[in-house]
PDB file of C-alpha atoms in Angstrom:
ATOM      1  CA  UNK A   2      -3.556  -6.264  17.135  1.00 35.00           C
ATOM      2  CA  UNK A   3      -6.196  -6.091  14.021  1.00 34.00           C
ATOM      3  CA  UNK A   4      -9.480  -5.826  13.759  1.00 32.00           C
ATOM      4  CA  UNK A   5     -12.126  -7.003  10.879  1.00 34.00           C
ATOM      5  CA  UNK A   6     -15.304  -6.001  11.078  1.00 31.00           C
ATOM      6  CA  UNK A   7     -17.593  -7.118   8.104  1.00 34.00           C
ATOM      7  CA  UNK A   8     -21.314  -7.671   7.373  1.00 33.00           C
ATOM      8  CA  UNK A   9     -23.101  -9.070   5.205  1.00 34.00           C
ATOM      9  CA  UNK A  10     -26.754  -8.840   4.268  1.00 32.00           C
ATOM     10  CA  UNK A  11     -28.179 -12.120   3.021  1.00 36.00           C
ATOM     11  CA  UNK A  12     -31.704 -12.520   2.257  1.00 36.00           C
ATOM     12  CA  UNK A  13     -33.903 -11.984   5.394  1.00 34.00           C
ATOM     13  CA  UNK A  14     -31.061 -12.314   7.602  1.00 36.00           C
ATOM     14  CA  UNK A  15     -28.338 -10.406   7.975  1.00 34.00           C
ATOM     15  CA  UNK A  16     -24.671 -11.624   9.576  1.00 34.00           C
ATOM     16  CA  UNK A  17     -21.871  -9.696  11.451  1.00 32.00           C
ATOM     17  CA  UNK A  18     -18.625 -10.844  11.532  1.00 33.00           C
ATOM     18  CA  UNK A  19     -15.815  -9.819  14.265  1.00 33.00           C
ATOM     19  CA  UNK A  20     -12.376 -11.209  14.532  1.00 35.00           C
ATOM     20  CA  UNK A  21      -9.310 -10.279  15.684  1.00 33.00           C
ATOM     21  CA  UNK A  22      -5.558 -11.797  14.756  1.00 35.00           C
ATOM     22  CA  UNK A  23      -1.990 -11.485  16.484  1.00 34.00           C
ATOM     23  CA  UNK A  24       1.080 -11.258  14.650  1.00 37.00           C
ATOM     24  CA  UNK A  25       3.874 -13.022  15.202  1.00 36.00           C
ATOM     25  CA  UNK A  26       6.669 -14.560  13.893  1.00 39.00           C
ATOM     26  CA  UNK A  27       5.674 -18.316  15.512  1.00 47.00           C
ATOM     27  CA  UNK A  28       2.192 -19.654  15.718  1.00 49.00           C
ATOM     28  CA  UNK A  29       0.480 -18.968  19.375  1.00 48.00           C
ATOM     29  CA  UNK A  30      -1.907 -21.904  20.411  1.00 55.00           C
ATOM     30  CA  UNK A  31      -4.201 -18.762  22.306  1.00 59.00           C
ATOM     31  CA  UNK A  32      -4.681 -16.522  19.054  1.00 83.00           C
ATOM     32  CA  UNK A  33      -8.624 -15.523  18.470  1.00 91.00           C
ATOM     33  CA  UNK A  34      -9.964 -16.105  14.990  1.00 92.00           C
ATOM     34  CA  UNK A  35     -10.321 -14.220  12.340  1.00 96.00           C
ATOM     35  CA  UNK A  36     -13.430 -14.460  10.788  1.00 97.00           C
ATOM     36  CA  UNK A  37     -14.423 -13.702   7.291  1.00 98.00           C
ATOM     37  CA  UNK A  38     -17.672 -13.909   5.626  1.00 98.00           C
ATOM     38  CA  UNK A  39     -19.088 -13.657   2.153  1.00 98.00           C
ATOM     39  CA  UNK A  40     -22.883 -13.837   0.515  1.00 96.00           C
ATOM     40  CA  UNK A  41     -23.222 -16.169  -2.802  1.00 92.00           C
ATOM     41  CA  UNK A  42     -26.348 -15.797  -5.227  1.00 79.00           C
ATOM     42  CA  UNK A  43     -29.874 -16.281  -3.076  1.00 77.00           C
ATOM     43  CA  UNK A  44     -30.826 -18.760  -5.232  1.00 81.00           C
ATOM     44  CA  UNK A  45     -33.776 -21.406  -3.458  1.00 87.00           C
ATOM     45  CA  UNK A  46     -31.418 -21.031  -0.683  1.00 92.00           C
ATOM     46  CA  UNK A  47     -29.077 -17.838   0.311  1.00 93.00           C
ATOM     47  CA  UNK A  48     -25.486 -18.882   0.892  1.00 96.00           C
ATOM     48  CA  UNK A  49     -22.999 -17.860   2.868  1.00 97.00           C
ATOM     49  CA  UNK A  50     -19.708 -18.742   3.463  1.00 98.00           C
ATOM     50  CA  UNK A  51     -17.073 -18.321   6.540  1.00 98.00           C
ATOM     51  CA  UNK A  52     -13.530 -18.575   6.636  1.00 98.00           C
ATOM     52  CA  UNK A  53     -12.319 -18.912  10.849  1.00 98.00           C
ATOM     53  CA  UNK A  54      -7.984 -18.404  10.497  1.00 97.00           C
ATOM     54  CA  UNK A  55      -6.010 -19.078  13.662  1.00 97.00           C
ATOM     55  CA  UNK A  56      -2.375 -18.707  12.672  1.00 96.00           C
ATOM     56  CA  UNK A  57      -2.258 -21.309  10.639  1.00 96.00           C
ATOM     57  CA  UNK A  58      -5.529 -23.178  11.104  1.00 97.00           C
ATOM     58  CA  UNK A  59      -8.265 -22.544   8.856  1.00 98.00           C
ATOM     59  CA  UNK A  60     -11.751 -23.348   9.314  1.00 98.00           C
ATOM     60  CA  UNK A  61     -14.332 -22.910   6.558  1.00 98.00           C
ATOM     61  CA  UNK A  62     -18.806 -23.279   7.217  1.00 98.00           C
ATOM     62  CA  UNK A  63     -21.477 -22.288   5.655  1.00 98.00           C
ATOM     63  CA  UNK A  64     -24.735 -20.961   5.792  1.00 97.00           C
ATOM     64  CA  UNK A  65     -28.015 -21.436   4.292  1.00 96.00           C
ATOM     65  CA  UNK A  66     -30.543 -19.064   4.670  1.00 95.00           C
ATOM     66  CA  UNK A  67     -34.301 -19.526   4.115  1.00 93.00           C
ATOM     67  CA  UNK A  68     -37.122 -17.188   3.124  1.00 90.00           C
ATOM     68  CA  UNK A  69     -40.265 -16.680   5.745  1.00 90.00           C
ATOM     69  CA  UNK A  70     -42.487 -19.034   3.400  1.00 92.00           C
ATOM     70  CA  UNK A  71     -39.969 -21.905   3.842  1.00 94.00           C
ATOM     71  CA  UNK A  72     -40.901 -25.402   4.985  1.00 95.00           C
ATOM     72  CA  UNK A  73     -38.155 -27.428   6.468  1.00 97.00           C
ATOM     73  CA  UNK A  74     -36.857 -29.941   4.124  1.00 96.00           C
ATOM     74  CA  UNK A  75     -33.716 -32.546   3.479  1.00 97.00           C
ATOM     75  CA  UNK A  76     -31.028 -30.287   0.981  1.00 96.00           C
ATOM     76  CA  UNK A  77     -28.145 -31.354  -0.373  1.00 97.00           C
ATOM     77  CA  UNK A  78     -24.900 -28.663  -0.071  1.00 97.00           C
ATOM     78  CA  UNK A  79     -21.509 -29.251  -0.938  1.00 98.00           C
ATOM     79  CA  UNK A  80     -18.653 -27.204   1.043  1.00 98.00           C
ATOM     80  CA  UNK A  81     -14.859 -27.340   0.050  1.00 98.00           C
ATOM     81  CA  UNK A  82     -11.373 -25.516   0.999  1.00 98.00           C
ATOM     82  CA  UNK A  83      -7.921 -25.278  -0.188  1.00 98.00           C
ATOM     83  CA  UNK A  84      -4.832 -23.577  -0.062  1.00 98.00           C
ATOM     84  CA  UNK A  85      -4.774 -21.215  -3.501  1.00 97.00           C
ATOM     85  CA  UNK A  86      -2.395 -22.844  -5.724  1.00 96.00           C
ATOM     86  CA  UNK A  87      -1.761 -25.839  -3.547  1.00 93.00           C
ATOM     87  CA  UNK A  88      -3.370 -28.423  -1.626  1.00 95.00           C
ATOM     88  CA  UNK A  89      -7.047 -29.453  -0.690  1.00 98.00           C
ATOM     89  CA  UNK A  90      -7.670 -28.960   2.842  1.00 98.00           C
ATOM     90  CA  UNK A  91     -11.051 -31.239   2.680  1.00 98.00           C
ATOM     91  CA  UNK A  92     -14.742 -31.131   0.703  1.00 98.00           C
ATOM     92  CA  UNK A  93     -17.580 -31.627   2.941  1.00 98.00           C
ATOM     93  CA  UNK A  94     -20.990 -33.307   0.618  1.00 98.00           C
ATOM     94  CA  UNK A  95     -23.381 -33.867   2.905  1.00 97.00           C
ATOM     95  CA  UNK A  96     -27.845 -33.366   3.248  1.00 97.00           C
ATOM     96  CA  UNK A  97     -28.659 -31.284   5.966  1.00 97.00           C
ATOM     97  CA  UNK A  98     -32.393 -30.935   7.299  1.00 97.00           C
ATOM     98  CA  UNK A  99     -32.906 -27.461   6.951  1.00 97.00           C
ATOM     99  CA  UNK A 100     -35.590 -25.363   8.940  1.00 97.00           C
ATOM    100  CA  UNK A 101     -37.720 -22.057   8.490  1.00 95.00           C
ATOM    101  CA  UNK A 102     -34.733 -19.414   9.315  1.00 94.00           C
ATOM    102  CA  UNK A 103     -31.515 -21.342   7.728  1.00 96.00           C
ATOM    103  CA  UNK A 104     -28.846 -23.320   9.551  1.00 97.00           C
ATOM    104  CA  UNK A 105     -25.619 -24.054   9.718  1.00 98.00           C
ATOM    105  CA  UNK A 106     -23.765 -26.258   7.798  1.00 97.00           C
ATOM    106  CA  UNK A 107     -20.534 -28.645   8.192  1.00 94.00           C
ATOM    107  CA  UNK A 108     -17.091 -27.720   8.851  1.00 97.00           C
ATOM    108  CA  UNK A 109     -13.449 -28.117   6.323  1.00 98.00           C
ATOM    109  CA  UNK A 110     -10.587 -27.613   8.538  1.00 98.00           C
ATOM    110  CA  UNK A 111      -7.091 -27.789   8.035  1.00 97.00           C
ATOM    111  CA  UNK A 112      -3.697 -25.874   8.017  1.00 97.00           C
ATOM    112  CA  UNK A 113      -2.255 -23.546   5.554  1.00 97.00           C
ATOM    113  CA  UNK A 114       1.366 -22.202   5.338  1.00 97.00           C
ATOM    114  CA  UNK A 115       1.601 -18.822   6.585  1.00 96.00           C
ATOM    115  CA  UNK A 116       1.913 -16.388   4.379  1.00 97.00           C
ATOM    116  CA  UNK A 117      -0.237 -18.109   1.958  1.00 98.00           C
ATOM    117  CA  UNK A 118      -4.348 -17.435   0.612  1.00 98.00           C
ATOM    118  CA  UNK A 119      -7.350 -19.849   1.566  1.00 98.00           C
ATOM    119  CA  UNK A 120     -10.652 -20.409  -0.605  1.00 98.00           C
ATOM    120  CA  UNK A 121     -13.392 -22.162   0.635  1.00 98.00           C
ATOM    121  CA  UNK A 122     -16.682 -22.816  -1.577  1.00 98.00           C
ATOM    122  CA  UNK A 123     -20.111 -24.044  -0.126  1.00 98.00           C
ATOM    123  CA  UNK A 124     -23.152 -23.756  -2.636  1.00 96.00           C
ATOM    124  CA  UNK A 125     -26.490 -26.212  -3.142  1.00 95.00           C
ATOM    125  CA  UNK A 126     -26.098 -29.328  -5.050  1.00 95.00           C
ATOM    126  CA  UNK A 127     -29.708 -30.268  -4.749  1.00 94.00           C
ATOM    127  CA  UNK A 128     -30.982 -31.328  -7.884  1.00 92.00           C
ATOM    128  CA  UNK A 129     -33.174 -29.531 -10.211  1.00 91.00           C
ATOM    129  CA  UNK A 130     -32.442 -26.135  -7.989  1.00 91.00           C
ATOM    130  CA  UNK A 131     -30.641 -23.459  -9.785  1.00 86.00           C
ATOM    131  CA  UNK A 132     -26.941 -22.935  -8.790  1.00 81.00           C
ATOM    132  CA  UNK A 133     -26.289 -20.678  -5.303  1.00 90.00           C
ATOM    133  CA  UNK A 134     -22.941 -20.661  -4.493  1.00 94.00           C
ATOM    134  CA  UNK A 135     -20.930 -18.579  -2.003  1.00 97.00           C
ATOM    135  CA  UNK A 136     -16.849 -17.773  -2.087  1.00 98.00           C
ATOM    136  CA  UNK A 137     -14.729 -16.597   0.192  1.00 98.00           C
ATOM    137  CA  UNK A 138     -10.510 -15.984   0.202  1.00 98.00           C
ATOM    138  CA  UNK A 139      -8.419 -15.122   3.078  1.00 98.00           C
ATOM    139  CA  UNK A 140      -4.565 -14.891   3.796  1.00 97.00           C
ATOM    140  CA  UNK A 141      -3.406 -17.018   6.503  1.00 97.00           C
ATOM    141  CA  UNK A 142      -1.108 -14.032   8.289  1.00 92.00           C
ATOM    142  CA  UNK A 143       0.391 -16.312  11.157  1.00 90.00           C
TER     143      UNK A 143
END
């Protein structure tokens, strides 16, 4: 058994991550996730980024993250993940009402080959803003 412990402080918030994976040579249907976070640029908006892997099921969200002067407001994010050096696994463009203290946004899932990397991207695509865009890339270690 492995353990991850990460955190990351973004803006006026600050997120913990904890996951644990199982090794095996098959997939097991009762694995917990591994989750792994990273912070983009604080741009308007903080970003963050999460990768879930479950053997080989990915699952990537993100995070937007306002200041204590924000006023909630419509904002337009775009969220994407793929295998690295292969296929898409989705891209999520959505507008998402987001209120004083951040929320959550959307969800890219799909499966990777084990053995292989995952990248997932979510940043703002409002227009006007200045870029904030957050990465993250994980092995999928079935």
């Amino acid at each position: 058994m492995k353990r991850t412990l990460a955190a990351a402080l973004v803006g006026p918030a600050a997120l913990t991550t904890l996951g644990t994976a199982t090794a095996s040579a098959a997939p097991l249907t009762t694995s917990t996730p591994t989750t792994t976070c990273a912070a983009g640029f604080a741009g308007v908006l903080a970003t963050t980024i999460c990768a879930d892997v479950t053997d080989n099921q990915v699952k990537f969200y993100g995070f937007a993250d306002t200041d204590p002067r924000w006023s909630a407001r419509q904002v337009a994010f775009s969220l994407s993940g793929s295998v690295v050096g292969g296929a898409s696994l989705g891209t999520l463009n959505t507008s998402v009402l987001v209120p004083r203290g951040g929320t959550r946004v959307g969800d890219v899932t799909g499966t990777a080959p084990c053995g292989s990397s995952v990248t997932g991207e979510f940043k703002v695509t409002e227009w006007g803003w200045a870029p904030s865009t957050a990465t993250v890339t994980v092995p999928v270690t079935c």
